[in-house]
């Protein structure tokens, strides 16, 4: 039996995303060697010994490049035919797939070891909360706690599900501790399967393909990880004398796939409806499976113990609605009321699934409309058990089912709709112009004019859209926009409000952008503004809040701030929104909660990493203060990507770095691209990620409501950050404004070839983009992806060096030393340090010298100069000797990866050069090129 390499031990402080113990790192290296040995055997057996020797020759020549130059590797690659180059690229790319899954497996084992030793994040936090948090505030926070990871389909996941499934199989084998000979046989079979599976998608996935892919992760989370984390939370709170209130929903799931319309013409209203059915069918399937387990457990007999009157009355109602179920099960379960109740619930779930499939109307009592009635049925059984000496029984399988029902309901995940603001104003222009009431056409009004028109319209109670023949108004864009709002209402009527209740508008810049959505939502019946509540009508007055307006709303309207300019005016925009009486009534109807989304990608692309991060931090402070002024709670939605250049980095540290008083027990955060498979492929990793988010949100909510440093010290830090940000943005602006940068980026990176990889349904450029190189047309995702492939990784560090130098020159040196204790600044430095460790200007130089026109190469000199400055400045501020000095194991891991990454870079440069010589390159050459993109993506991990 194999034993020693399995004893992962948590003998150092855990961090996210890497194996952190010396023992774990040694075991990881052993498993990677075993997997790569198997890969070598597969390569030799299926492609010949000569191919294996070629791989070793390439590795040997690459090791000589720093001392002898790249002549040897260039000569070797020049003699390769495209087919051989493709096999070579596959070999190195497959190495990273195997190394990554081995690392995931060992991270999973270390996570389990930490939990076994009582060092899980929720365990540690519970001990702190019981001694440091105010009991009343703690109870309130637990009742409101809601963390929602929102899964998106942004195209940075370069691996196919066909490959990912086999890699998960390898992870399962590594974790099983099988006899060596058995394990080697099974691992070898999977390596052979991976080698014979084409990792390049034959065609671009559709939105439905993406929905099915992401629903795999959502279903796994709903069945396993979410209930398990909620169990841990329950148990840890109970250990310190606390408990989750009944009906609490600490974890829920969200999704953008099928709802994100901005820039993706493939997402139509009809498709959103179809995608929702896919999610809902899987959500019901989870609950049906759980009920089938529950009915086996709840064998309680009325011969031995009583049941509640609520349960008896419920069974009588069920018999009237579902007589066929009674006839079938009464003989078996006449004296087992819980089993009989489960049979009724099971039948209603099956009827619900059938209704989803057939599109038939809801029949009260025979199926469920949303999850509330389903949860109510479970709660009746729970109360009855607890009232009749069944507390421990209720805490068994029934509690697990209730946790799952709270988290995923009958819809699996709540879908958000996102659309660009221009579409709303275009639709409203068609409606208003039809009436001919405005002296100035709607489309010609300025912001103030639109606000006046829309505020008046929202306060009124007329129908702006005609009841009949409205399809004859405007163009296809107008009709599609109105169809979306009608579809939202239809989804709520079919699956319940929880299934889709959030509408996000991109590029929100003024109050009129928000009011436009509110008016269109009113037209679809999602919002209703009514007369002020009558005296004594307390229920209605609750959503009036002194505004003189009364509202009913099933939709959260969410502005998205994407650029640095939008972030700076976010507080003013929120103030204007909440100052409108009708809109304030809508927020009151939504529980006095206003969601605001912060975009990390476009603000970084436009202003640089440092200014983006600082602008988001300042925007959160503004939003916090404005919300408090209006008596509204804030729910912040962080649109983070996988890479540092798009807001990525360890989630727990990012939450800890938020301004004080901002986190208020609720948070949404996107999970995108390759991050999804990295965090959620293995159950232990999924649970660990969710635990980290839950504990970090609770910590920030209860223990970071006031500043941790004196006000005058925070003011000094703010002043220093202003200097750093301004200088960083100026340096970044000079690069962005360089007239040669667009062509430099296109030539130096494989950005134009990324579209051939077929990684997502969403176009890489914005609608209407022309063929000429333009940074404005390019989306943030390929912007980051392209820089990462070349190892320049400009979005992850550029400008910070200039910013730190400017602050030192301005006399803030001592202040910067203090700021290392500031979570925001420490998180910024940590993420940049990680990016710098992955940046390699020597490798980047190969791309520039071989692919970029000589007259454009001065752009590279600007990049190298800022890189050198940033490296010096970051090392001067960071503790230790060299990058990642405090994480030597991670530094060692990156160094090992480098020896396998560099061959892929040389192959990619060669393939790009050959591809650009001809109009129609050899298909095998294109394949080799795309395989290098895939392999570098796997080797760099967080690429987009």
PDB file of N, CA and C in Angstrom, residues 138-223:
ATOM      1  N   UNK A 138     -24.479  40.198  16.491  1.00  0.00           N
ATOM      2  CA  UNK A 138     -24.176  38.869  15.972  1.00  0.00           C
ATOM      3  C   UNK A 138     -25.450  38.159  15.536  1.00  0.00           C
ATOM      4  N   UNK A 139     -26.488  38.232  16.364  1.00  0.00           N
ATOM      5  CA  UNK A 139     -27.761  37.595  16.016  1.00  0.00           C
ATOM      6  C   UNK A 139     -28.352  38.213  14.753  1.00  0.00           C
ATOM      7  N   UNK A 140     -28.260  39.536  14.645  1.00  0.00           N
ATOM      8  CA  UNK A 140     -28.785  40.212  13.454  1.00  0.00           C
ATOM      9  C   UNK A 140     -28.002  39.812  12.213  1.00  0.00           C
ATOM     10  N   UNK A 141     -26.678  39.768  12.338  1.00  0.00           N
ATOM     11  CA  UNK A 141     -25.843  39.410  11.185  1.00  0.00           C
ATOM     12  C   UNK A 141     -26.128  37.985  10.715  1.00  0.00           C
ATOM     13  N   UNK A 142     -26.301  37.068  11.657  1.00  0.00           N
ATOM     14  CA  UNK A 142     -26.580  35.680  11.278  1.00  0.00           C
ATOM     15  C   UNK A 142     -27.930  35.557  10.581  1.00  0.00           C
ATOM     16  N   UNK A 143     -28.897  36.368  10.994  1.00  0.00           N
ATOM     17  CA  UNK A 143     -30.224  36.299  10.370  1.00  0.00           C
ATOM     18  C   UNK A 143     -30.197  36.874   8.957  1.00  0.00           C
ATOM     19  N   UNK A 144     -29.288  37.813   8.690  1.00  0.00           N
ATOM     20  CA  UNK A 144     -29.229  38.471   7.385  1.00  0.00           C
ATOM     21  C   UNK A 144     -28.143  37.897   6.479  1.00  0.00           C
ATOM     22  N   UNK A 145     -27.300  37.038   7.002  1.00  0.00           N
ATOM     23  CA  UNK A 145     -26.137  36.555   6.265  1.00  0.00           C
ATOM     24  C   UNK A 145     -26.543  35.929   4.925  1.00  0.00           C
ATOM     25  N   UNK A 146     -25.975  36.435   3.855  1.00  0.00           N
ATOM     26  CA  UNK A 146     -26.243  35.876   2.528  1.00  0.00           C
ATOM     27  C   UNK A 146     -25.060  36.165   1.615  1.00  0.00           C
ATOM     28  N   UNK A 147     -24.325  35.123   1.286  1.00  0.00           N
ATOM     29  CA  UNK A 147     -23.210  35.223   0.348  1.00  0.00           C
ATOM     30  C   UNK A 147     -23.620  34.507  -0.924  1.00  0.00           C
ATOM     31  N   UNK A 148     -23.449  35.199  -2.045  1.00  0.00           N
ATOM     32  CA  UNK A 148     -23.878  34.621  -3.320  1.00  0.00           C
ATOM     33  C   UNK A 148     -22.733  34.650  -4.323  1.00  0.00           C
ATOM     34  N   UNK A 149     -22.065  33.511  -4.564  1.00  0.00           N
ATOM     35  CA  UNK A 149     -21.149  33.436  -5.700  1.00  0.00           C
ATOM     36  C   UNK A 149     -21.955  33.351  -6.986  1.00  0.00           C
ATOM     37  N   UNK A 150     -21.602  34.173  -7.958  1.00  0.00           N
ATOM     38  CA  UNK A 150     -22.356  34.254  -9.208  1.00  0.00           C
ATOM     39  C   UNK A 150     -21.459  33.742 -10.340  1.00  0.00           C
ATOM     40  N   UNK A 151     -21.883  32.673 -10.974  1.00  0.00           N
ATOM     41  CA  UNK A 151     -21.058  32.000 -11.966  1.00  0.00           C
ATOM     42  C   UNK A 151     -21.304  32.592 -13.352  1.00  0.00           C
ATOM     43  N   UNK A 152     -20.216  32.902 -14.038  1.00  0.00           N
ATOM     44  CA  UNK A 152     -20.313  33.498 -15.359  1.00  0.00           C
ATOM     45  C   UNK A 152     -19.588  32.614 -16.373  1.00  0.00           C
ATOM     46  N   UNK A 153     -19.762  32.932 -17.637  1.00  0.00           N
ATOM     47  CA  UNK A 153     -19.143  32.144 -18.712  1.00  0.00           C
ATOM     48  C   UNK A 153     -18.124  32.964 -19.467  1.00  0.00           C
ATOM     49  N   UNK A 154     -17.446  33.880 -18.795  1.00  0.00           N
ATOM     50  CA  UNK A 154     -16.442  34.669 -19.504  1.00  0.00           C
ATOM     51  C   UNK A 154     -15.374  33.754 -20.087  1.00  0.00           C
ATOM     52  N   UNK A 155     -14.936  34.018 -21.308  1.00  0.00           N
ATOM     53  CA  UNK A 155     -14.091  33.074 -22.037  1.00  0.00           C
ATOM     54  C   UNK A 155     -12.630  33.092 -21.607  1.00  0.00           C
ATOM     55  N   UNK A 156     -12.336  32.600 -20.407  1.00  0.00           N
ATOM     56  CA  UNK A 156     -10.939  32.410 -20.016  1.00  0.00           C
ATOM     57  C   UNK A 156     -10.690  30.969 -19.614  1.00  0.00           C
ATOM     58  N   UNK A 157     -11.713  30.124 -19.651  1.00  0.00           N
ATOM     59  CA  UNK A 157     -11.535  28.708 -19.370  1.00  0.00           C
ATOM     60  C   UNK A 157     -11.234  28.014 -20.696  1.00  0.00           C
ATOM     61  N   UNK A 158      -9.943  27.680 -20.881  1.00  0.00           N
ATOM     62  CA  UNK A 158      -9.527  27.135 -22.166  1.00  0.00           C
ATOM     63  C   UNK A 158      -9.670  25.617 -22.240  1.00  0.00           C
ATOM     64  N   UNK A 159     -10.041  24.963 -21.155  1.00  0.00           N
ATOM     65  CA  UNK A 159     -10.183  23.514 -21.164  1.00  0.00           C
ATOM     66  C   UNK A 159     -11.625  23.107 -21.465  1.00  0.00           C
ATOM     67  N   UNK A 160     -11.772  22.021 -22.183  1.00  0.00           N
ATOM     68  CA  UNK A 160     -13.094  21.471 -22.459  1.00  0.00           C
ATOM     69  C   UNK A 160     -13.568  20.650 -21.268  1.00  0.00           C
ATOM     70  N   UNK A 161     -14.896  20.534 -21.132  1.00  0.00           N
ATOM     71  CA  UNK A 161     -15.449  19.683 -20.083  1.00  0.00           C
ATOM     72  C   UNK A 161     -15.025  18.234 -20.278  1.00  0.00           C
ATOM     73  N   UNK A 162     -14.824  17.818 -21.520  1.00  0.00           N
ATOM     74  CA  UNK A 162     -14.383  16.449 -21.778  1.00  0.00           C
ATOM     75  C   UNK A 162     -13.048  16.159 -21.106  1.00  0.00           C
ATOM     76  N   UNK A 163     -12.171  17.149 -21.094  1.00  0.00           N
ATOM     77  CA  UNK A 163     -10.871  16.981 -20.439  1.00  0.00           C
ATOM     78  C   UNK A 163     -11.016  17.158 -18.931  1.00  0.00           C
ATOM     79  N   UNK A 164     -11.788  18.149 -18.512  1.00  0.00           N
ATOM     80  CA  UNK A 164     -11.942  18.422 -17.080  1.00  0.00           C
ATOM     81  C   UNK A 164     -12.497  17.212 -16.337  1.00  0.00           C
ATOM     82  N   UNK A 165     -13.443  16.503 -16.955  1.00  0.00           N
ATOM     83  CA  UNK A 165     -14.013  15.333 -16.295  1.00  0.00           C
ATOM     84  C   UNK A 165     -12.970  14.263 -16.044  1.00  0.00           C
ATOM     85  N   UNK A 166     -12.075  14.049 -16.991  1.00  0.00           N
ATOM     86  CA  UNK A 166     -11.029  13.037 -16.807  1.00  0.00           C
ATOM     87  C   UNK A 166     -10.003  13.491 -15.776  1.00  0.00           C
ATOM     88  N   UNK A 167      -9.737  14.787 -15.732  1.00  0.00           N
ATOM     89  CA  UNK A 167      -8.821  15.302 -14.705  1.00  0.00           C
ATOM     90  C   UNK A 167      -9.417  15.136 -13.310  1.00  0.00           C
ATOM     91  N   UNK A 168     -10.737  15.326 -13.191  1.00  0.00           N
ATOM     92  CA  UNK A 168     -11.373  15.080 -11.897  1.00  0.00           C
ATOM     93  C   UNK A 168     -11.234  13.610 -11.511  1.00  0.00           C
ATOM     94  N   UNK A 169     -11.302  12.720 -12.503  1.00  0.00           N
ATOM     95  CA  UNK A 169     -11.094  11.306 -12.221  1.00  0.00           C
ATOM     96  C   UNK A 169      -9.708  11.034 -11.677  1.00  0.00           C
ATOM     97  N   UNK A 170      -8.699  11.719 -12.203  1.00  0.00           N
ATOM     98  CA  UNK A 170      -7.334  11.570 -11.685  1.00  0.00           C
ATOM     99  C   UNK A 170      -7.262  12.056 -10.243  1.00  0.00           C
ATOM    100  N   UNK A 171      -7.902  13.193  -9.961  1.00  0.00           N
ATOM    101  CA  UNK A 171      -7.896  13.718  -8.590  1.00  0.00           C
ATOM    102  C   UNK A 171      -8.531  12.719  -7.629  1.00  0.00           C
ATOM    103  N   UNK A 172      -9.624  12.115  -8.050  1.00  0.00           N
ATOM    104  CA  UNK A 172     -10.286  11.130  -7.180  1.00  0.00           C
ATOM    105  C   UNK A 172      -9.376   9.937  -6.908  1.00  0.00           C
ATOM    106  N   UNK A 173      -8.645   9.484  -7.924  1.00  0.00           N
ATOM    107  CA  UNK A 173      -7.732   8.356  -7.728  1.00  0.00           C
ATOM    108  C   UNK A 173      -6.583   8.724  -6.789  1.00  0.00           C
ATOM    109  N   UNK A 174      -6.039   9.918  -6.950  1.00  0.00           N
ATOM    110  CA  UNK A 174      -4.943  10.346  -6.076  1.00  0.00           C
ATOM    111  C   UNK A 174      -5.377  10.420  -4.623  1.00  0.00           C
ATOM    112  N   UNK A 175      -6.642  10.699  -4.401  1.00  0.00           N
ATOM    113  CA  UNK A 175      -7.149  10.844  -3.034  1.00  0.00           C
ATOM    114  C   UNK A 175      -7.579   9.515  -2.414  1.00  0.00           C
ATOM    115  N   UNK A 176      -7.660   8.440  -3.216  1.00  0.00           N
ATOM    116  CA  UNK A 176      -8.227   7.191  -2.712  1.00  0.00           C
ATOM    117  C   UNK A 176      -7.246   6.341  -1.920  1.00  0.00           C
ATOM    118  N   UNK A 177      -5.937   6.550  -2.087  1.00  0.00           N
ATOM    119  CA  UNK A 177      -4.930   5.751  -1.398  1.00  0.00           C
ATOM    120  C   UNK A 177      -5.039   4.276  -1.781  1.00  0.00           C
ATOM    121  N   UNK A 178      -5.037   4.016  -3.071  1.00  0.00           N
ATOM    122  CA  UNK A 178      -5.102   2.654  -3.588  1.00  0.00           C
ATOM    123  C   UNK A 178      -3.720   2.006  -3.557  1.00  0.00           C
ATOM    124  N   UNK A 179      -3.661   0.677  -3.662  1.00  0.00           N
ATOM    125  CA  UNK A 179      -2.356   0.029  -3.860  1.00  0.00           C
ATOM    126  C   UNK A 179      -1.672   0.613  -5.089  1.00  0.00           C
ATOM    127  N   UNK A 180      -0.360   0.735  -5.032  1.00  0.00           N
ATOM    128  CA  UNK A 180       0.373   1.426  -6.092  1.00  0.00           C
ATOM    129  C   UNK A 180       0.108   0.840  -7.477  1.00  0.00           C
ATOM    130  N   UNK A 181       0.088  -0.495  -7.577  1.00  0.00           N
ATOM    131  CA  UNK A 181      -0.069  -1.091  -8.902  1.00  0.00           C
ATOM    132  C   UNK A 181      -1.468  -0.843  -9.470  1.00  0.00           C
ATOM    133  N   UNK A 182      -2.480  -0.840  -8.597  1.00  0.00           N
ATOM    134  CA  UNK A 182      -3.849  -0.569  -9.038  1.00  0.00           C
ATOM    135  C   UNK A 182      -3.978   0.894  -9.451  1.00  0.00           C
ATOM    136  N   UNK A 183      -3.429   1.766  -8.610  1.00  0.00           N
ATOM    137  CA  UNK A 183      -3.513   3.193  -8.912  1.00  0.00           C
ATOM    138  C   UNK A 183      -2.806   3.526 -10.219  1.00  0.00           C
ATOM    139  N   UNK A 184      -1.634   2.940 -10.428  1.00  0.00           N
ATOM    140  CA  UNK A 184      -0.879   3.236 -11.641  1.00  0.00           C
ATOM    141  C   UNK A 184      -1.642   2.782 -12.882  1.00  0.00           C
ATOM    142  N   UNK A 185      -2.294   1.621 -12.786  1.00  0.00           N
ATOM    143  CA  UNK A 185      -3.060   1.129 -13.932  1.00  0.00           C
ATOM    144  C   UNK A 185      -4.218   2.084 -14.249  1.00  0.00           C
ATOM    145  N   UNK A 186      -4.952   2.498 -13.217  1.00  0.00           N
ATOM    146  CA  UNK A 186      -6.112   3.367 -13.444  1.00  0.00           C
ATOM    147  C   UNK A 186      -5.680   4.758 -13.875  1.00  0.00           C
ATOM    148  N   UNK A 187      -4.604   5.273 -13.278  1.00  0.00           N
ATOM    149  CA  UNK A 187      -4.106   6.588 -13.701  1.00  0.00           C
ATOM    150  C   UNK A 187      -3.622   6.536 -15.139  1.00  0.00           C
ATOM    151  N   UNK A 188      -2.924   5.461 -15.492  1.00  0.00           N
ATOM    152  CA  UNK A 188      -2.424   5.327 -16.856  1.00  0.00           C
ATOM    153  C   UNK A 188      -3.547   5.315 -17.875  1.00  0.00           C
ATOM    154  N   UNK A 189      -4.653   4.662 -17.520  1.00  0.00           N
ATOM    155  CA  UNK A 189      -5.805   4.625 -18.426  1.00  0.00           C
ATOM    156  C   UNK A 189      -6.355   6.038 -18.652  1.00  0.00           C
ATOM    157  N   UNK A 190      -6.448   6.814 -17.561  1.00  0.00           N
ATOM    158  CA  UNK A 190      -6.974   8.168 -17.696  1.00  0.00           C
ATOM    159  C   UNK A 190      -6.011   9.064 -18.466  1.00  0.00           C
ATOM    160  N   UNK A 191      -4.711   8.891 -18.263  1.00  0.00           N
ATOM    161  CA  UNK A 191      -3.740   9.682 -19.027  1.00  0.00           C
ATOM    162  C   UNK A 191      -3.859   9.352 -20.515  1.00  0.00           C
ATOM    163  N   UNK A 192      -4.024   8.070 -20.836  1.00  0.00           N
ATOM    164  CA  UNK A 192      -4.242   7.686 -22.239  1.00  0.00           C
ATOM    165  C   UNK A 192      -5.498   8.351 -22.798  1.00  0.00           C
ATOM    166  N   UNK A 193      -6.569   8.364 -21.999  1.00  0.00           N
ATOM    167  CA  UNK A 193      -7.814   8.975 -22.451  1.00  0.00           C
ATOM    168  C   UNK A 193      -7.633  10.470 -22.702  1.00  0.00           C
ATOM    169  N   UNK A 194      -6.932  11.137 -21.805  1.00  0.00           N
ATOM    170  CA  UNK A 194      -6.682  12.567 -21.982  1.00  0.00           C
ATOM    171  C   UNK A 194      -5.868  12.797 -23.259  1.00  0.00           C
ATOM    172  N   UNK A 195      -4.879  11.950 -23.490  1.00  0.00           N
ATOM    173  CA  UNK A 195      -4.024  12.127 -24.662  1.00  0.00           C
ATOM    174  C   UNK A 195      -4.814  11.914 -25.959  1.00  0.00           C
ATOM    175  N   UNK A 196      -5.826  11.074 -25.901  1.00  0.00           N
ATOM    176  CA  UNK A 196      -6.615  10.809 -27.105  1.00  0.00           C
ATOM    177  C   UNK A 196      -7.892  11.654 -27.178  1.00  0.00           C
ATOM    178  N   UNK A 197      -8.038  12.613 -26.257  1.00  0.00           N
ATOM    179  CA  UNK A 197      -9.181  13.533 -26.287  1.00  0.00           C
ATOM    180  C   UNK A 197      -8.711  14.888 -26.806  1.00  0.00           C
ATOM    181  N   UNK A 198      -9.389  15.400 -27.800  1.00  0.00           N
ATOM    182  CA  UNK A 198      -8.994  16.686 -28.397  1.00  0.00           C
ATOM    183  C   UNK A 198      -9.390  17.822 -27.457  1.00  0.00           C
ATOM    184  N   UNK A 199      -8.390  18.536 -26.956  1.00  0.00           N
ATOM    185  CA  UNK A 199      -8.675  19.617 -26.019  1.00  0.00           C
ATOM    186  C   UNK A 199      -9.100  20.907 -26.717  1.00  0.00           C
ATOM    187  N   UNK A 200      -8.982  20.948 -28.039  1.00  0.00           N
ATOM    188  CA  UNK A 200      -9.420  22.118 -28.803  1.00  0.00           C
ATOM    189  C   UNK A 200     -10.868  21.902 -29.224  1.00  0.00           C
ATOM    190  N   UNK A 201     -11.743  22.801 -28.826  1.00  0.00           N
ATOM    191  CA  UNK A 201     -13.151  22.665 -29.182  1.00  0.00           C
ATOM    192  C   UNK A 201     -13.327  22.735 -30.695  1.00  0.00           C
ATOM    193  N   UNK A 202     -14.117  21.830 -31.271  1.00  0.00           N
ATOM    194  CA  UNK A 202     -14.307  21.856 -32.726  1.00  0.00           C
ATOM    195  C   UNK A 202     -15.080  23.077 -33.204  1.00  0.00           C
ATOM    196  N   UNK A 203     -15.902  23.647 -32.349  1.00  0.00           N
ATOM    197  CA  UNK A 203     -16.655  24.842 -32.727  1.00  0.00           C
ATOM    198  C   UNK A 203     -16.951  25.658 -31.478  1.00  0.00           C
ATOM    199  N   UNK A 204     -17.299  26.905 -31.689  1.00  0.00           N
ATOM    200  CA  UNK A 204     -17.571  27.800 -30.562  1.00  0.00           C
ATOM    201  C   UNK A 204     -18.802  27.319 -29.800  1.00  0.00           C
ATOM    202  N   UNK A 205     -18.728  27.271 -28.458  1.00  0.00           N
ATOM    203  CA  UNK A 205     -19.898  26.821 -27.690  1.00  0.00           C
ATOM    204  C   UNK A 205     -21.040  27.818 -27.780  1.00  0.00           C
ATOM    205  N   UNK A 206     -22.241  27.317 -27.752  1.00  0.00           N
ATOM    206  CA  UNK A 206     -23.410  28.184 -27.692  1.00  0.00           C
ATOM    207  C   UNK A 206     -23.673  28.564 -26.244  1.00  0.00           C
ATOM    208  N   UNK A 207     -24.574  29.509 -26.050  1.00  0.00           N
ATOM    209  CA  UNK A 207     -24.949  29.886 -24.688  1.00  0.00           C
ATOM    210  C   UNK A 207     -25.572  28.700 -23.955  1.00  0.00           C
ATOM    211  N   UNK A 208     -26.333  27.879 -24.674  1.00  0.00           N
ATOM    212  CA  UNK A 208     -26.911  26.693 -24.042  1.00  0.00           C
ATOM    213  C   UNK A 208     -25.822  25.715 -23.616  1.00  0.00           C
ATOM    214  N   UNK A 209     -24.769  25.581 -24.438  1.00  0.00           N
ATOM    215  CA  UNK A 209     -23.638  24.737 -24.046  1.00  0.00           C
ATOM    216  C   UNK A 209     -23.016  25.269 -22.752  1.00  0.00           C
ATOM    217  N   UNK A 210     -22.832  26.575 -22.686  1.00  0.00           N
ATOM    218  CA  UNK A 210     -22.244  27.176 -21.490  1.00  0.00           C
ATOM    219  C   UNK A 210     -23.144  26.983 -20.276  1.00  0.00           C
ATOM    220  N   UNK A 211     -24.455  27.081 -20.498  1.00  0.00           N
ATOM    221  CA  UNK A 211     -25.390  26.892 -19.392  1.00  0.00           C
ATOM    222  C   UNK A 211     -25.307  25.465 -18.857  1.00  0.00           C
ATOM    223  N   UNK A 212     -25.221  24.503 -19.743  1.00  0.00           N
ATOM    224  CA  UNK A 212     -25.121  23.107 -19.284  1.00  0.00           C
ATOM    225  C   UNK A 212     -23.802  22.872 -18.554  1.00  0.00           C
ATOM    226  N   UNK A 213     -22.748  23.524 -19.035  1.00  0.00           N
ATOM    227  CA  UNK A 213     -21.443  23.371 -18.393  1.00  0.00           C
ATOM    228  C   UNK A 213     -21.444  23.957 -16.989  1.00  0.00           C
ATOM    229  N   UNK A 214     -21.921  25.194 -16.862  1.00  0.00           N
ATOM    230  CA  UNK A 214     -21.890  25.833 -15.550  1.00  0.00           C
ATOM    231  C   UNK A 214     -22.891  25.184 -14.603  1.00  0.00           C
ATOM    232  N   UNK A 215     -23.978  24.629 -15.162  1.00  0.00           N
ATOM    233  CA  UNK A 215     -24.962  23.990 -14.283  1.00  0.00           C
ATOM    234  C   UNK A 215     -24.402  22.726 -13.658  1.00  0.00           C
ATOM    235  N   UNK A 216     -23.369  22.135 -14.278  1.00  0.00           N
ATOM    236  CA  UNK A 216     -22.701  20.997 -13.634  1.00  0.00           C
ATOM    237  C   UNK A 216     -22.123  21.429 -12.282  1.00  0.00           C
ATOM    238  N   UNK A 217     -21.404  22.554 -12.295  1.00  0.00           N
ATOM    239  CA  UNK A 217     -20.818  23.038 -11.038  1.00  0.00           C
ATOM    240  C   UNK A 217     -21.905  23.459 -10.058  1.00  0.00           C
ATOM    241  N   UNK A 218     -22.921  24.141 -10.554  1.00  0.00           N
ATOM    242  CA  UNK A 218     -24.002  24.584  -9.676  1.00  0.00           C
ATOM    243  C   UNK A 218     -24.700  23.389  -9.027  1.00  0.00           C
ATOM    244  N   UNK A 219     -24.925  22.343  -9.815  1.00  0.00           N
ATOM    245  CA  UNK A 219     -25.600  21.164  -9.272  1.00  0.00           C
ATOM    246  C   UNK A 219     -24.735  20.468  -8.227  1.00  0.00           C
ATOM    247  N   UNK A 220     -23.441  20.358  -8.501  1.00  0.00           N
ATOM    248  CA  UNK A 220     -22.545  19.738  -7.521  1.00  0.00           C
ATOM    249  C   UNK A 220     -22.505  20.544  -6.225  1.00  0.00           C
ATOM    250  N   UNK A 221     -22.468  21.861  -6.365  1.00  0.00           N
ATOM    251  CA  UNK A 221     -22.474  22.709  -5.173  1.00  0.00           C
ATOM    252  C   UNK A 221     -23.777  22.559  -4.404  1.00  0.00           C
ATOM    253  N   UNK A 222     -24.896  22.565  -5.121  1.00  0.00           N
ATOM    254  CA  UNK A 222     -26.191  22.463  -4.459  1.00  0.00           C
ATOM    255  C   UNK A 222     -26.397  21.139  -3.764  1.00  0.00           C
ATOM    256  N   UNK A 223     -25.826  20.068  -4.322  1.00  0.00           N
ATOM    257  CA  UNK A 223     -25.995  18.753  -3.730  1.00  0.00           C
ATOM    258  C   UNK A 223     -25.039  18.494  -2.577  1.00  0.00           C
TER     259      UNK A 223
END
